mmCIF file of C-alpha atoms in Angstrom:
data_model
loop_
_atom_site.group_PDB
_atom_site.id
_atom_site.type_symbol
_atom_site.label_atom_id
_atom_site.label_comp_id
_atom_site.label_asym_id
_atom_site.label_seq_id
_atom_site.Cartn_x
_atom_site.Cartn_y
_atom_site.Cartn_z
ATOM 1 C CA MET A 1 -25.747 20.961 -18.298
ATOM 2 C CA PHE A 2 -24.103 19.128 -21.213
ATOM 3 C CA ARG A 3 -24.604 15.351 -21.084
ATOM 4 C CA PHE A 4 -21.805 13.134 -22.424
ATOM 5 C CA CYS A 5 -23.457 10.723 -24.856
ATOM 6 C CA PRO A 6 -21.432 9.179 -27.696
ATOM 7 C CA PRO A 7 -23.254 7.561 -30.632
ATOM 8 C CA ARG A 8 -24.371 3.940 -30.367
ATOM 9 C CA LYS A 9 -21.668 2.630 -32.694
ATOM 10 C CA PRO A 10 -18.735 5.040 -32.546
ATOM 11 C CA CYS A 11 -15.775 4.502 -34.869
ATOM 12 C CA HIS A 12 -13.203 6.109 -32.537
ATOM 13 C CA ASP A 13 -12.723 6.984 -28.860
ATOM 14 C CA TRP A 14 -15.043 9.681 -27.498
ATOM 15 C CA ILE A 15 -13.798 12.124 -24.883
ATOM 16 C CA GLY A 16 -16.314 13.812 -22.608
ATOM 17 C CA PRO A 17 -16.269 17.024 -20.598
ATOM 18 C CA PRO A 18 -14.198 17.150 -17.376
ATOM 19 C CA GLY A 19 -15.742 15.508 -14.325
ATOM 20 C CA LYS A 20 -17.039 17.790 -11.580
ATOM 21 C CA TYR A 21 -14.647 16.529 -8.900
ATOM 22 C CA SER A 22 -11.906 14.688 -10.787
ATOM 23 C CA ASN A 23 -11.491 17.366 -13.476
ATOM 24 C CA LEU A 24 -10.494 14.511 -15.817
ATOM 25 C CA GLN A 25 -12.242 13.973 -19.113
ATOM 26 C CA PRO A 26 -13.933 10.550 -19.264
ATOM 27 C CA VAL A 27 -13.200 8.422 -22.302
ATOM 28 C CA HIS A 28 -15.634 6.080 -24.023
ATOM 29 C CA PHE A 29 -13.286 3.632 -25.716
ATOM 30 C CA TYR A 30 -13.964 2.436 -29.250
ATOM 31 C CA ILE A 31 -14.191 -1.343 -29.663
ATOM 32 C CA PRO A 32 -13.403 -2.446 -33.220
ATOM 33 C CA GLU A 33 -15.323 -5.433 -34.593
ATOM 34 C CA ASN A 34 -12.127 -7.392 -35.269
ATOM 35 C CA GLU A 35 -10.353 -6.484 -31.999
ATOM 36 C CA SER A 36 -7.495 -8.893 -31.294
ATOM 37 C CA PRO A 37 -6.997 -10.364 -27.794
ATOM 38 C CA LEU A 38 -3.968 -8.096 -27.277
ATOM 39 C CA GLU A 39 -5.911 -5.002 -28.401
ATOM 40 C CA GLN A 40 -8.741 -6.023 -26.072
ATOM 41 C CA LYS A 41 -6.344 -6.382 -23.134
ATOM 42 C CA LEU A 42 -4.839 -2.967 -23.847
ATOM 43 C CA ARG A 43 -8.295 -1.360 -24.108
ATOM 44 C CA GLU A 44 -9.451 -2.999 -20.870
ATOM 45 C CA LEU A 45 -6.311 -1.830 -19.059
ATOM 46 C CA ARG A 46 -6.876 1.689 -20.408
ATOM 47 C CA GLN A 47 -10.502 1.577 -19.198
ATOM 48 C CA GLU A 48 -9.465 0.300 -15.772
ATOM 49 C CA THR A 49 -6.771 2.958 -15.500
ATOM 50 C CA GLN A 50 -9.247 5.669 -16.556
ATOM 51 C CA GLU A 51 -11.738 4.539 -13.888
ATOM 52 C CA GLN A 52 -9.040 4.367 -11.192
ATOM 53 C CA ASN A 53 -7.735 7.820 -12.111
ATOM 54 C CA GLN A 54 -11.246 9.303 -12.082
ATOM 55 C CA GLN A 55 -11.933 7.835 -8.630
ATOM 56 C CA PHE A 56 -8.526 8.781 -7.213
ATOM 57 C CA ARG A 57 -8.702 12.372 -8.461
ATOM 58 C CA ALA A 58 -12.285 12.823 -7.240
ATOM 59 C CA ASN A 59 -11.337 11.488 -3.788
ATOM 60 C CA GLN A 60 -8.228 13.684 -3.648
ATOM 61 C CA HIS A 61 -10.202 16.757 -4.649
ATOM 62 C CA LEU A 62 -12.866 16.148 -1.996
ATOM 63 C CA THR A 63 -10.182 15.477 0.641
ATOM 64 C CA PHE A 64 -8.397 18.671 -0.379
ATOM 65 C CA LEU A 65 -11.580 20.753 -0.093
ATOM 66 C CA LYS A 66 -12.470 19.235 3.288
ATOM 67 C CA GLU A 67 -8.997 19.790 4.766
ATOM 68 C CA LYS A 68 -8.850 23.309 3.357
ATOM 69 C CA GLU A 69 -12.193 24.221 4.951
ATOM 70 C CA GLU A 70 -11.126 22.697 8.276
ATOM 71 C CA LEU A 71 -7.877 24.684 8.224
ATOM 72 C CA ILE A 72 -9.606 27.955 7.371
ATOM 73 C CA ASP A 73 -12.246 27.447 10.048
ATOM 74 C CA SER A 74 -9.734 26.514 12.755
ATOM 75 C CA ARG A 75 -7.318 29.366 11.911
ATOM 76 C CA LEU A 76 -10.076 31.965 11.818
ATOM 77 C CA GLU A 77 -11.477 30.645 15.083
ATOM 78 C CA ALA A 78 -8.011 30.773 16.663
ATOM 79 C CA LYS A 79 -7.695 34.391 15.560
ATOM 80 C CA GLY A 80 -11.128 35.130 17.034
ATOM 81 C CA LEU A 81 -12.558 36.087 13.663
ATOM 82 C CA GLU A 82 -16.057 35.382 12.461
ATOM 83 C CA LEU A 83 -16.372 32.784 9.723
ATOM 84 C CA ARG A 84 -18.497 35.257 7.789
ATOM 85 C CA ALA A 85 -17.455 38.847 7.432
ATOM 86 C CA GLU A 86 -19.964 41.699 7.611
ATOM 87 C CA SER A 87 -20.405 41.584 3.841
ATOM 88 C CA SER A 88 -21.696 37.982 4.254
ATOM 89 C CA GLN A 89 -18.715 36.655 2.295
ATOM 90 C CA LYS A 90 -16.719 33.959 4.000
ATOM 91 C CA ALA A 91 -13.573 35.292 5.668
ATOM 92 C CA ALA A 92 -10.320 34.014 4.152
ATOM 93 C CA LEU A 93 -6.730 33.403 5.168
ATOM 94 C CA ASN A 94 -3.843 35.312 3.663
ATOM 95 C CA ALA A 95 -1.790 33.971 0.761
ATOM 96 C CA GLU A 96 1.113 32.883 2.987
ATOM 97 C CA GLU A 97 -1.142 30.790 5.227
ATOM 98 C CA MET A 98 -2.754 29.176 2.198
ATOM 99 C CA ALA A 99 0.650 28.520 0.616
ATOM 100 C CA ASP A 100 1.666 26.673 3.781
ATOM 101 C CA PHE A 101 -1.481 24.556 3.523
ATOM 102 C CA TYR A 102 -0.883 23.755 -0.180
ATOM 103 C CA LYS A 103 2.720 22.761 0.546
ATOM 104 C CA GLU A 104 1.724 20.590 3.501
ATOM 105 C CA PHE A 105 -1.102 18.912 1.573
ATOM 106 C CA SER A 106 1.193 18.206 -1.394
ATOM 107 C CA SER A 107 3.937 16.810 0.819
ATOM 108 C CA LYS A 108 1.510 14.655 2.778
ATOM 109 C CA ASN A 109 -0.006 13.223 -0.421
ATOM 110 C CA PHE A 110 3.161 12.959 -2.527
ATOM 111 C CA ARG A 111 3.479 9.202 -2.088
ATOM 112 C CA LYS A 112 -0.150 8.610 -3.116
ATOM 113 C CA HIS A 113 0.348 10.670 -6.278
ATOM 114 C CA SER A 114 3.593 8.945 -7.252
ATOM 115 C CA ILE A 115 2.104 5.468 -6.796
ATOM 116 C CA VAL A 116 -0.961 6.224 -8.909
ATOM 117 C CA THR A 117 0.988 7.598 -11.858
ATOM 118 C CA GLY A 118 2.589 4.180 -12.475
ATOM 119 C CA THR A 119 -0.628 2.131 -12.255
ATOM 120 C CA GLY A 120 -1.118 -0.531 -14.896
ATOM 121 C CA THR A 121 1.914 0.149 -17.081
ATOM 122 C CA SER A 122 4.092 -2.733 -15.889
ATOM 123 C CA GLU A 123 1.815 -5.291 -17.573
ATOM 124 C CA ILE A 124 2.262 -3.728 -21.012
ATOM 125 C CA LEU A 125 5.499 -1.773 -21.075
ATOM 126 C CA PRO A 126 8.832 -3.533 -20.691
ATOM 127 C CA SER A 127 11.385 -2.455 -18.143
ATOM 128 C CA PRO A 128 13.773 0.290 -19.338
ATOM 129 C CA SER A 129 16.678 -2.197 -19.274
ATOM 130 C CA SER A 130 15.092 -4.135 -22.144
ATOM 131 C CA TRP A 131 14.368 -1.103 -24.337
ATOM 132 C CA GLU A 132 17.563 -1.474 -26.323
ATOM 133 C CA LYS A 133 16.230 -4.794 -27.692
ATOM 134 C CA TRP A 134 13.064 -3.182 -29.051
ATOM 135 C CA PRO A 135 12.710 -2.830 -32.836
ATOM 136 C CA TRP A 136 12.732 0.972 -32.869
ATOM 137 C CA ARG A 137 16.439 1.050 -31.965
ATOM 138 C CA GLY A 138 18.531 2.202 -34.888
ATOM 139 C CA PHE A 139 15.707 4.002 -36.680
ATOM 140 C CA GLY A 140 16.827 7.500 -35.787
ATOM 141 C CA THR A 141 15.185 7.417 -32.346
ATOM 142 C CA SER A 142 17.362 7.781 -29.317
ATOM 143 C CA LEU A 143 16.130 6.802 -25.873
ATOM 144 C CA ASP A 144 19.309 7.944 -24.115
#
């Protein structure tokens, strides 16, 4: 298996292979020698956000797999089917039953997903109501 190992003194961010459970690529953030306090705060917030996202996604993935297995096992048991078919492959549910599970799981976890996507940005980014005061206004960029 490939091991993510950036050089000792990188000169830019290094992005590793996707995590086994989170499926997110870890980032090793570059720290410049003359990093300003504001740059340091931004980098630390990015690192914290990366770690939180990795943990959240890994937990969600494991929860998803566990609930999916429980559903399959209980539905097959309710139908009186063996968990393993004669070919020794695990019996499966049909696409409609799985679609119902995916929809239910997504609905049940929607709030968690929407909360996580906003993590950490309020400390750096201004509220949308103050955007019109930012210097990029009038330079051919429209935020409307």
